[in-house]
Tab-separated table of C-alpha atoms in Angstrom:
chain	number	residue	atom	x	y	z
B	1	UNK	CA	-5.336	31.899	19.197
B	2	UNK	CA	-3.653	34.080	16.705
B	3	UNK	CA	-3.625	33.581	12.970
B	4	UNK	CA	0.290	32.253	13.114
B	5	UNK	CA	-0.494	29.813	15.342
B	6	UNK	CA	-3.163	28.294	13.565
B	7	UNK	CA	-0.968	28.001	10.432
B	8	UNK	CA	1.969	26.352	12.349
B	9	UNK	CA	-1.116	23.856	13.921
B	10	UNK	CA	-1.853	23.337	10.354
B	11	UNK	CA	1.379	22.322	9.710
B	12	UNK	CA	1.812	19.959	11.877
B	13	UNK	CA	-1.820	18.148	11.020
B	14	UNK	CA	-0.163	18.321	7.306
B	15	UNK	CA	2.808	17.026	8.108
B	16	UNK	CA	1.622	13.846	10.361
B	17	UNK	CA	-1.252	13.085	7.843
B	18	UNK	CA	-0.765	9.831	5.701
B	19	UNK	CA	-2.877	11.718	3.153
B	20	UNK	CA	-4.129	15.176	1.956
B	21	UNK	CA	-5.672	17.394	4.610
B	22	UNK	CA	-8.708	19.429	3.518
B	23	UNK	CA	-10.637	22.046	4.278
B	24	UNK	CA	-13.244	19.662	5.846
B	25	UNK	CA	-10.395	17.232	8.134
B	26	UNK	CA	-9.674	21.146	9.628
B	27	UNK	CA	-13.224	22.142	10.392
B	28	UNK	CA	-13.150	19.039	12.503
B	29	UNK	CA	-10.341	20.039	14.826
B	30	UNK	CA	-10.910	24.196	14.462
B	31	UNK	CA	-14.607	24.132	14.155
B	32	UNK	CA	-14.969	27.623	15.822
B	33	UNK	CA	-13.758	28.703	12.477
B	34	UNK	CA	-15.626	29.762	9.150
B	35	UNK	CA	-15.157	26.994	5.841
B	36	UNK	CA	-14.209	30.457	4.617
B	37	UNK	CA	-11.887	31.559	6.850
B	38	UNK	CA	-9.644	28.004	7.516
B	39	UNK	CA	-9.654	28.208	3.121
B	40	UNK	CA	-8.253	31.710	3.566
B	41	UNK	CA	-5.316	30.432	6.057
B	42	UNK	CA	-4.677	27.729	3.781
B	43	UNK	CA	-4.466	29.935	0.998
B	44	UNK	CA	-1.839	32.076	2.970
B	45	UNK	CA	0.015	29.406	3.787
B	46	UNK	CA	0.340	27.655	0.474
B	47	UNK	CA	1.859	31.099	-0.244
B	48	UNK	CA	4.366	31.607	2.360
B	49	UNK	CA	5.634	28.257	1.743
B	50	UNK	CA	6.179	28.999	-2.054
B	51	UNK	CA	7.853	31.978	-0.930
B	52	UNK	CA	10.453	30.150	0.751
B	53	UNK	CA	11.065	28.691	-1.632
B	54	UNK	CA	12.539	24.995	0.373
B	55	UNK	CA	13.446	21.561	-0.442
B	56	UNK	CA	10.136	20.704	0.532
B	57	UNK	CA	6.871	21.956	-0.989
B	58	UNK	CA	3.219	22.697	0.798
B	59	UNK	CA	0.566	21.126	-2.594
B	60	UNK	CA	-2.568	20.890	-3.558
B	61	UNK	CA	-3.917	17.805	-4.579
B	62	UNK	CA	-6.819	15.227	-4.283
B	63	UNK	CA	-9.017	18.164	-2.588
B	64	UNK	CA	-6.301	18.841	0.183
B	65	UNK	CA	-2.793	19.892	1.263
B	66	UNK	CA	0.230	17.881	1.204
B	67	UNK	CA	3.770	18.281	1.806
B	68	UNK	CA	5.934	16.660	-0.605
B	69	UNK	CA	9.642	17.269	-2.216
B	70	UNK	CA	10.461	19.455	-4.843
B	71	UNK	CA	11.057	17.221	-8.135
B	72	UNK	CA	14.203	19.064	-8.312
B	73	UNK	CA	15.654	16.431	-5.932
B	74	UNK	CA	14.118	13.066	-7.460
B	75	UNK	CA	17.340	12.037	-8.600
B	76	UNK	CA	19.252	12.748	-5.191
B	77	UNK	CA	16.894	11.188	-3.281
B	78	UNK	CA	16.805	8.102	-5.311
B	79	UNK	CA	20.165	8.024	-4.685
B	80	UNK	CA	20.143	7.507	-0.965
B	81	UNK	CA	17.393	5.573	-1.164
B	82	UNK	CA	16.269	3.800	-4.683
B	83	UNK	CA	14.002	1.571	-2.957
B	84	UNK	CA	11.461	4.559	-2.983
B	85	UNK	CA	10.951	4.749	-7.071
B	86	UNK	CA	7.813	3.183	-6.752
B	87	UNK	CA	5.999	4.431	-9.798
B	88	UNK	CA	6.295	1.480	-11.924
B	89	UNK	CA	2.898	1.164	-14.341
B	90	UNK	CA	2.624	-0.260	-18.050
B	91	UNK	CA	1.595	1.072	-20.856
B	92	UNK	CA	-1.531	-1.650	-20.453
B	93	UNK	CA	-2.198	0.248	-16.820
B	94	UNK	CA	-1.975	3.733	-17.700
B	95	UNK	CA	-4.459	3.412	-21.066
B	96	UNK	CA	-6.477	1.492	-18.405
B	97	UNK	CA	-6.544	4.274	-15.971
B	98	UNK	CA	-6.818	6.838	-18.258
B	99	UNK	CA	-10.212	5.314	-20.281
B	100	UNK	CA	-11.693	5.093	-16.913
B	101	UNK	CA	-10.256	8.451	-15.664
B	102	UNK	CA	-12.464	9.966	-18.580
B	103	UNK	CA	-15.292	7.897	-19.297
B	104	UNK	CA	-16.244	7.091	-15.710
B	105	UNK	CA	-18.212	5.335	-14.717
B	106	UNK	CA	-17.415	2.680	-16.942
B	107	UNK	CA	-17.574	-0.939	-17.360
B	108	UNK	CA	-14.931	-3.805	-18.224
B	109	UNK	CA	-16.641	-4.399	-21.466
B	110	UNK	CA	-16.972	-0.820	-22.556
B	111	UNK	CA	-12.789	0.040	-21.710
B	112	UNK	CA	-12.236	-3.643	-23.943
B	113	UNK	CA	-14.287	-1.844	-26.766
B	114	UNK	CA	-11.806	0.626	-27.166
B	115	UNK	CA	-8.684	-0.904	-26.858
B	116	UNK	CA	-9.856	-4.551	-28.480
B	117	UNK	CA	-7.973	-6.436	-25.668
B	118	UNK	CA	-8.577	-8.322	-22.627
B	119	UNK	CA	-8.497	-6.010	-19.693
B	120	UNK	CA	-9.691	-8.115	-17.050
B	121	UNK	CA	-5.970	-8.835	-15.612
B	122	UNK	CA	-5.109	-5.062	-15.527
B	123	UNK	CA	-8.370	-3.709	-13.970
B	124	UNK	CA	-7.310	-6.693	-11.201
B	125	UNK	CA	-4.083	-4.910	-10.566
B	126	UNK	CA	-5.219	-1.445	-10.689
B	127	UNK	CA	-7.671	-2.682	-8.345
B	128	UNK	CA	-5.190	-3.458	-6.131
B	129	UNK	CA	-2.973	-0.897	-6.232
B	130	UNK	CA	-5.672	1.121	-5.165
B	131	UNK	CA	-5.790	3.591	-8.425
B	132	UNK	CA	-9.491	2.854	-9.416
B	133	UNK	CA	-11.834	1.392	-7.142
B	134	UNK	CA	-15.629	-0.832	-7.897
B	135	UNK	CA	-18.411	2.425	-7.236
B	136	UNK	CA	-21.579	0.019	-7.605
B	137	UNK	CA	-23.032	-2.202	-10.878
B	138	UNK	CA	-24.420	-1.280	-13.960
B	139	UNK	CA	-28.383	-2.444	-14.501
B	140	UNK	CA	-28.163	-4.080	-17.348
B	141	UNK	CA	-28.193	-7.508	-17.608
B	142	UNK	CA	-25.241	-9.325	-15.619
B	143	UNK	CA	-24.917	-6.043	-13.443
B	144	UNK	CA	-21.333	-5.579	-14.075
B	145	UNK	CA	-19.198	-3.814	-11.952
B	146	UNK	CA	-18.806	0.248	-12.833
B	147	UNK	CA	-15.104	1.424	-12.556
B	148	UNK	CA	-14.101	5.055	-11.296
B	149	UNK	CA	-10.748	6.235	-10.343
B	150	UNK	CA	-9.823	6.489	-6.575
B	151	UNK	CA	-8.568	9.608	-4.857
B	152	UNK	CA	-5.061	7.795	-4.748
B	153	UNK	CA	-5.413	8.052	-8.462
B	154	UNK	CA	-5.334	11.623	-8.014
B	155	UNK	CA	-2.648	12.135	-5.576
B	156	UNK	CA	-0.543	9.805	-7.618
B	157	UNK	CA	-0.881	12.277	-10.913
B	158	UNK	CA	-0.861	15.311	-9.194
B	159	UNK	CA	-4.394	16.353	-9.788
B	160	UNK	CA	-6.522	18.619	-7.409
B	161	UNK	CA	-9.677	17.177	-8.577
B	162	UNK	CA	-10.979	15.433	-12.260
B	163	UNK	CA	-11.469	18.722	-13.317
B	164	UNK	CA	-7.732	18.720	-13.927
B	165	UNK	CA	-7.783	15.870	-16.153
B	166	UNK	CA	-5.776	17.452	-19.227
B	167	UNK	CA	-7.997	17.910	-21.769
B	168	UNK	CA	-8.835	14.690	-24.849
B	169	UNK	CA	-7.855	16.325	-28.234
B	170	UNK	CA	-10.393	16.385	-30.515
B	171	UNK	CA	-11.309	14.114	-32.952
B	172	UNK	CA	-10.954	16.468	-35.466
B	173	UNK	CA	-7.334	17.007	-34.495
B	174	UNK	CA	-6.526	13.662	-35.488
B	175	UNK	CA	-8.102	13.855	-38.652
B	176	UNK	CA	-5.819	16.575	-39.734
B	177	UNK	CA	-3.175	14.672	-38.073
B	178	UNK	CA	-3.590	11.828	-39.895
B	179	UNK	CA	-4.354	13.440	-43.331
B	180	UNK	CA	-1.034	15.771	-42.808
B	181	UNK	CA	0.567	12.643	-42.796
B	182	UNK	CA	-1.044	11.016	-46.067
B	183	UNK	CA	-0.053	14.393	-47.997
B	184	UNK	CA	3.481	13.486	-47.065
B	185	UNK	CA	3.368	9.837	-47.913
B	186	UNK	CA	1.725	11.066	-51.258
B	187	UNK	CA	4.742	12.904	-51.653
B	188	UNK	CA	7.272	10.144	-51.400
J	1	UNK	CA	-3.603	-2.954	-34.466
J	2	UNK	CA	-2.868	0.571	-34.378
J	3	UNK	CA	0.868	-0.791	-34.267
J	4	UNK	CA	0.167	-2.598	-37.181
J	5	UNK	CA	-1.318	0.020	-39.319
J	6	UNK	CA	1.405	2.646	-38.716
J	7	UNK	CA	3.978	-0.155	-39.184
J	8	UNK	CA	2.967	0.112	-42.779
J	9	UNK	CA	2.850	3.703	-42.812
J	10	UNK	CA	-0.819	4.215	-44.270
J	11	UNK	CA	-3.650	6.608	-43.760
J	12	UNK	CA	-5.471	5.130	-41.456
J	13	UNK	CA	-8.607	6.074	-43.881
J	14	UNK	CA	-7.412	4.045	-46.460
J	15	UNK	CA	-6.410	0.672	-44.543
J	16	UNK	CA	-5.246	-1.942	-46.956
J	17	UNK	CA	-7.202	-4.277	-45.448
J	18	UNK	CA	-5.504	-7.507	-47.350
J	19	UNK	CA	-2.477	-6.433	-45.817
J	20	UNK	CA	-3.382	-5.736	-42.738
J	21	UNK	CA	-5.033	-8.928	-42.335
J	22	UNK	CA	-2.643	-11.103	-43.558
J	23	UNK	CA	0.287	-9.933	-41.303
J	24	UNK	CA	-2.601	-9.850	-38.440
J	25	UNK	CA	-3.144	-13.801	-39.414
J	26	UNK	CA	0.712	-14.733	-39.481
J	27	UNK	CA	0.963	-13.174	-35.992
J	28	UNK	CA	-2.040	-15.378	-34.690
J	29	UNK	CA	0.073	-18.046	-36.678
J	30	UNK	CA	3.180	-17.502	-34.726
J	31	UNK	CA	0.972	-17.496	-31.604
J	32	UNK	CA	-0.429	-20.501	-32.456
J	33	UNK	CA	2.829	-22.043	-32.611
J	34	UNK	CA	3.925	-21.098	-29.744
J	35	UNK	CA	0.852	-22.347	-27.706
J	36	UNK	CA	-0.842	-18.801	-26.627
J	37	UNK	CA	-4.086	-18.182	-24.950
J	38	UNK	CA	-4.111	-15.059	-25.927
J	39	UNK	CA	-4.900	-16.219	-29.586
J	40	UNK	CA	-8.342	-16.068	-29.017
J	41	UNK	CA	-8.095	-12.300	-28.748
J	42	UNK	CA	-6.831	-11.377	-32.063
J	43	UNK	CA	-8.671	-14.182	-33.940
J	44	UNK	CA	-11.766	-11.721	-32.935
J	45	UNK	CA	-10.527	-9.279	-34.213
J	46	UNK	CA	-8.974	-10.798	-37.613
J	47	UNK	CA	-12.606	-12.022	-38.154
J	48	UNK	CA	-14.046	-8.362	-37.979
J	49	UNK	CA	-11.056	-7.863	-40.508
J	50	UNK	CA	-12.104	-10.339	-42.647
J	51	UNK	CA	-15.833	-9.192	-42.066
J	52	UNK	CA	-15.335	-6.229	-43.599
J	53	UNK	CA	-12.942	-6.685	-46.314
J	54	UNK	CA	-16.104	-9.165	-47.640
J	55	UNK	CA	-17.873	-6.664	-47.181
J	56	UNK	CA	-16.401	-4.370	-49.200
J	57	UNK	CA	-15.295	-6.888	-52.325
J	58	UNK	CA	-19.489	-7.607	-52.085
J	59	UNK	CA	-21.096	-6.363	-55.407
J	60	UNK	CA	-22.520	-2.367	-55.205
J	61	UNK	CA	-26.049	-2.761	-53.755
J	62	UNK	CA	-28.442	-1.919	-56.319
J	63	UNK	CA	-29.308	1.228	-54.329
J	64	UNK	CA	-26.787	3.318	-55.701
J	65	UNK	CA	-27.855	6.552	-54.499
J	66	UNK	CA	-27.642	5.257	-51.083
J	67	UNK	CA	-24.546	6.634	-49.156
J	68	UNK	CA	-23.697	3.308	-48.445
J	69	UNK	CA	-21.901	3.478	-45.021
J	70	UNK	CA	-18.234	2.438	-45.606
J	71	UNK	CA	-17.583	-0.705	-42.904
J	72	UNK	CA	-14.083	0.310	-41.898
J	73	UNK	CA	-15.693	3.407	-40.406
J	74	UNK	CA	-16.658	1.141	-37.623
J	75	UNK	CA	-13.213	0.211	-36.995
J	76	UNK	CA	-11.385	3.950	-38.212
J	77	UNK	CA	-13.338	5.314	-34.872
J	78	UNK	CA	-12.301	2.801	-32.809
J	79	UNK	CA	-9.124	3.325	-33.444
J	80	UNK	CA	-9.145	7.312	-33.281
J	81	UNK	CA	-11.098	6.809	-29.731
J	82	UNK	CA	-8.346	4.940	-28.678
J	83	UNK	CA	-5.492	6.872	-30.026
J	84	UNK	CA	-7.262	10.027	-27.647
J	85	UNK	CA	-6.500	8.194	-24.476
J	86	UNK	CA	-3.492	7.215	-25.610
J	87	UNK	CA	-2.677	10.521	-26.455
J	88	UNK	CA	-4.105	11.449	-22.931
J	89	UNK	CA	-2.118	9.181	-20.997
J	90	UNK	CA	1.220	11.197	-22.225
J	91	UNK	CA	-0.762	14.483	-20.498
J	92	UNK	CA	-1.197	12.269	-16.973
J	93	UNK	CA	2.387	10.862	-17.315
J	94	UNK	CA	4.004	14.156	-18.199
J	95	UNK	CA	2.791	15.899	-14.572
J	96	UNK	CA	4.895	15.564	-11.246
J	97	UNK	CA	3.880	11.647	-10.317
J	98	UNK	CA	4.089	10.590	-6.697
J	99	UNK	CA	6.391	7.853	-6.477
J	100	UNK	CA	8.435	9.013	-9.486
J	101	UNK	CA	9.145	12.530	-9.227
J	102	UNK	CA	8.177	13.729	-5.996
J	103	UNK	CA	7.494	11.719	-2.152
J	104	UNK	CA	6.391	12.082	0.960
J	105	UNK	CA	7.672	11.988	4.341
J	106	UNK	CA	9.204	8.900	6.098
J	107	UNK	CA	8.353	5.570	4.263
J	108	UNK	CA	4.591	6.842	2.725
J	109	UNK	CA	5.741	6.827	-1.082
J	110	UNK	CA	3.800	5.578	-4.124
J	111	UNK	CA	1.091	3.070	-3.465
J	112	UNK	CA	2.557	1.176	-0.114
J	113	UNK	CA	-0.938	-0.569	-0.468
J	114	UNK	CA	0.604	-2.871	-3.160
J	115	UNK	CA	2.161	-5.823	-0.496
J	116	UNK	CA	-0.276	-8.435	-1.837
J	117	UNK	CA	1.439	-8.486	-4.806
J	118	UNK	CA	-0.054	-12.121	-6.882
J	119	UNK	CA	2.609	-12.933	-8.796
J	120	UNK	CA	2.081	-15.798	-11.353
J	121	UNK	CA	4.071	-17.984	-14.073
J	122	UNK	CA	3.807	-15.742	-17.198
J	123	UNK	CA	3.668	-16.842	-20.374
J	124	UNK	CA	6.446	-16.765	-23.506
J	125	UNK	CA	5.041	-13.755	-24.907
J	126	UNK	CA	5.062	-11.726	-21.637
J	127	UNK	CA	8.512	-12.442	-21.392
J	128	UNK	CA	9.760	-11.324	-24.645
J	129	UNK	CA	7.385	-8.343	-24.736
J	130	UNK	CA	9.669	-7.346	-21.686
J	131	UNK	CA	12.735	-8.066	-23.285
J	132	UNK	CA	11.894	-6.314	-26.514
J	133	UNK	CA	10.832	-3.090	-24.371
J	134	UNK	CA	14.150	-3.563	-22.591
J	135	UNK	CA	15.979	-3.550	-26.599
J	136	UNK	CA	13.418	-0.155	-27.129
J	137	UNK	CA	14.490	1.651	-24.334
J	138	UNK	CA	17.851	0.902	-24.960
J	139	UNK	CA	18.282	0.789	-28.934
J	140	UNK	CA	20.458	4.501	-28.610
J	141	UNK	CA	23.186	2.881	-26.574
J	142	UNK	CA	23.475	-0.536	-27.862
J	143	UNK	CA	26.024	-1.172	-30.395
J	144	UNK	CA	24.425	-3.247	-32.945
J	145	UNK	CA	27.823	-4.947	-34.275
J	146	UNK	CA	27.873	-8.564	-32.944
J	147	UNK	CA	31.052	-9.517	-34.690
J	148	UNK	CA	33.112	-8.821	-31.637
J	149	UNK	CA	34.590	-11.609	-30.694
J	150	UNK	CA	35.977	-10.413	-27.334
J	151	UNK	CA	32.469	-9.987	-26.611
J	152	UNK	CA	31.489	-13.221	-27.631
J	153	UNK	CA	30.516	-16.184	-24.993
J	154	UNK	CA	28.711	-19.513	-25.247
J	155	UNK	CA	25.239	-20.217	-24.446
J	156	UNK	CA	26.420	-22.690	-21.835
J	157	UNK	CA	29.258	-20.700	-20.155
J	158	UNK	CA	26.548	-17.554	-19.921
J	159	UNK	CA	23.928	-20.116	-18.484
J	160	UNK	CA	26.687	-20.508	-15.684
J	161	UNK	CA	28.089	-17.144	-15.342
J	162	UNK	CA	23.941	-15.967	-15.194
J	163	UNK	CA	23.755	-19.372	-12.822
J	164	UNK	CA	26.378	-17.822	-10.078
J	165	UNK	CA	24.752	-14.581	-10.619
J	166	UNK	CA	21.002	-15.704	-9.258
J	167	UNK	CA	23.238	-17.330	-6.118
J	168	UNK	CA	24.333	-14.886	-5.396
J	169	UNK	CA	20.921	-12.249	-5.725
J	170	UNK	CA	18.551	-14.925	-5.452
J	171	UNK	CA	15.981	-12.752	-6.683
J	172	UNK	CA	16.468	-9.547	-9.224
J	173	UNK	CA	13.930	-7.670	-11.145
J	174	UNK	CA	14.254	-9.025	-14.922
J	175	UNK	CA	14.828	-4.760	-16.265
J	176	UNK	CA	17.726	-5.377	-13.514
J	177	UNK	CA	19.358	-8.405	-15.391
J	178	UNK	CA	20.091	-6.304	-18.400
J	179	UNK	CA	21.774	-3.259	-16.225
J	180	UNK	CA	25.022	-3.856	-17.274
J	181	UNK	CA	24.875	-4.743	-20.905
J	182	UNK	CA	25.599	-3.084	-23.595
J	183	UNK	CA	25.997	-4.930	-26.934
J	184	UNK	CA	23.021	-6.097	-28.589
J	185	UNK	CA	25.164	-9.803	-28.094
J	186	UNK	CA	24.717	-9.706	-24.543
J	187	UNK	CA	21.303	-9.018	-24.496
J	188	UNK	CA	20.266	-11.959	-26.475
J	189	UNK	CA	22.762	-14.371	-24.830
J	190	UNK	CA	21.730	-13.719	-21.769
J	191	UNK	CA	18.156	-13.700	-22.971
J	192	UNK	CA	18.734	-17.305	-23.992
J	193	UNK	CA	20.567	-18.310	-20.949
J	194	UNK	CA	17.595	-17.245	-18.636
J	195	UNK	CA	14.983	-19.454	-20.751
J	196	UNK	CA	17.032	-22.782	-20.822
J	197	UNK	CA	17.694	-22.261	-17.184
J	198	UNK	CA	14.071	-22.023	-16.900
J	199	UNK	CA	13.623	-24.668	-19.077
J	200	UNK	CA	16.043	-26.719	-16.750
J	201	UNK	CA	13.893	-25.501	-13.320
J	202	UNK	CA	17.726	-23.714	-11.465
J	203	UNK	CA	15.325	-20.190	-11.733
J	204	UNK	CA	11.585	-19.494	-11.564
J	205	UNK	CA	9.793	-16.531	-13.135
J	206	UNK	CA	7.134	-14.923	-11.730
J	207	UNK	CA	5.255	-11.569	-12.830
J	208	UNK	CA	2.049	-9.313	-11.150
J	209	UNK	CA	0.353	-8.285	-13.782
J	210	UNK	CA	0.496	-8.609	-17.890
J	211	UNK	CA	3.220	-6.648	-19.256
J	212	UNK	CA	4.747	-5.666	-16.244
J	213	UNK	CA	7.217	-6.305	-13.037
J	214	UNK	CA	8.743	-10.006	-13.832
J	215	UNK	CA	11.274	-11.025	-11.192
J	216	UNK	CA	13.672	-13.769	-11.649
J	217	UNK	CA	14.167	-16.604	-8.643
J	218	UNK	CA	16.818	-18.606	-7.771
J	219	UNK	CA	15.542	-22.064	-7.400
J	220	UNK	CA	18.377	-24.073	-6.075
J	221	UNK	CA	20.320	-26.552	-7.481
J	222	UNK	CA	20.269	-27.761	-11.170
J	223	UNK	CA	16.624	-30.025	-11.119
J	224	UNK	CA	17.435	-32.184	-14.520
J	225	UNK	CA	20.602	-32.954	-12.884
């Protein structure tokens, strides 16, 4: 079995997945192969397909490879089919998802300490969407659930892993942000 | 809050608190009147308002020398720790979102995992939070004149005209009602004429979450007859 082939069976296990394929899912079916070595094929591959440069893109995300369309083409493909737009979250959701993104694990009362609202009915719907998932209970009186985002989380922002979690500005960024904007109100 | 506070355009270090609290207590007011729930929210937090305003009209303590810890710095870092995910949410919402920009193969796109979705009565305020984010998103194209009388149609012949609409769709998305308006008129008119036909039981609303997706449902024929 020659280095092509493996690619184009790597492919195909891409292609048919219903989510990414990593380096581990491979070692499964080529497990006469090095961790190293399937990495290295990947690696070529996720080059050759930039290369071409297609409609259709080989990325990595959520610890794996997945084909997906070029952004490019959002609008055209909404077009023949506008059913698939399914990205539809709130403002309510996405501050949700992000406080838990970057404080997890956390708990329902700790995200309603920073935004000073009930979040009960969005941590439900998140829940079910599948974004952030229950990963045990805190032990502390009441044992409250502990919130974490879900790899779907990831593959739904694009991120290979939470290390790619844009960075929080600093507090001190603010500060001058907000005092920039006092000197100008002074100057009114 | 933090809407509040920028609404009057102050540094957040120096919150007038009066002010702040007052227009924080005629919103809870309005609420009130309107029969919300979610009253009990903001009362909290208008009490931790008025905690610390008496705080800070309280007499110097005698111990002068004291850096005595000013209360709203409680409340100032709240607020900053919020704004940072705020601020990090445009970061997550700026990248290449599955669903939105970019999709799989065959029918696998965004969360397909979302079937079960509960959908239950909201209240008032959900409603016109989503028609004032409908007026946001639109304020660039809407023509703000309502004095044209071409454009101009009664409440009851709307209720009708939105009435052989929902026959016809039976259900629509409630962003989808407002596709093909463009005066602020319209948008108000048929605001109205979707809560008295409410009101009157011919359509049903229904939402899956606070603040978001609210679909409108043909009920059938007129139920107050």
């Amino acid at each position: 079995m020659d280095n092509e082939y493996i690619k184009k069976a790597i492919e195909c296990i891409i292609f048919i997945s219903d989510k990414p394929v990593t380096v581990d899912d491979l070692l499964h079916v080529f497990n006469q192969f090095k961790r190293a070595e399937l990495m290295n094929l990947l690696s070529e591959l996720h080059d050759k397909w930039n290369e071409m440069s297609r409609g259709i893109e080989l990325v990595e995300v959520s610890g794996g490879f997945q084909f997906r369309t070029v952004s490019e083409f959002s609008e055209v493909l909404t077009n023949y089919n506008k059913e698939i737009k399914k990205f539809r979250l709130s403002k309510a959701a996405l501050e949700v998802a992000a406080i838990i993104a970057y404080k997890q694990p956390v708990t329902r009362v700790e995200i309603e300490e920073i935004r000073g609202v009930d979040s009960s009915g969005v941590l439900g719907y998140l829940l079910n969407r599948r974004l952030i998932e229950i990963t045990g209970r805190k032990e502390v009186i009441g044992r409250p659930f502990i919130y974490g985002t879900s790899l779907d989380f990831l593959e739904t922002f694009g991120l290979r892993s939470l290390k790619d979690l844009p960075d929080l500005k600093e507090i001190k960024e603010f500060e001058d942000s907000f005092n920039g904007f006092n000197m100008n109100l002074q100057k009114l | 809050m933090l809407h509040l506070i920028k609404k009057n355009e102050v540094d957040i270090y120096d919150i007038p608190i009066a002010i702040i609290s007052k227009q924080y207590l005629e919103y809870i007011g309005l609420m009130k009147v309107l029969n919300f729930e979610v009253a009990g929210n903001y009362l909290v937090i208008a009490a931790e308002l008025g905690k610390i305003k008496s705080k800070m009209l309280l007499p110097k303590s005698e111990y002068e020398d004291e850096e005595e810890e000013d209360p709203r710095d409680e409340l100032v870092q709240r607020l900053i720790e919020y704004q940072r995910y705020k601020e990090a949410v445009k970061g997550l919402i700026d990248n290449e979102i599955l669903g939105r920009d970019v999709f799989l193969s065959g029918n696998r796109n965004g969360n397909e995992k979302t079937q079960e979705l509960e959908l239950i009565k909201p209240d008032l305020w959900s409603l016109i939070e989503a028609f004032h984010s409908i007026i946001e998103r639109r304020k660039a194209e809407l023509n703000a004149d309502i004095s044209f009388e071409a454009e101009s149609i009664s409440l009851e012949d709307k209720m009708a005209q939105l009435k052989d609409y929902m026959v016809q769709k039976r259900i629509v998305h409630f962003f989808d009602m407002f596709e093909n308006h463009y005066t602020k008129f319209e948008f108000i008119i048929t605001f109205l004429a979707l809560l008295e036909l409410v009101k009157n039981r011919v359509l049903k609303v229904l939402q899956n979450e606070p603040y978001n997706y609210i679909e409108i449902i043909y009920l059938g024929e007129d139920q107050l007859g």
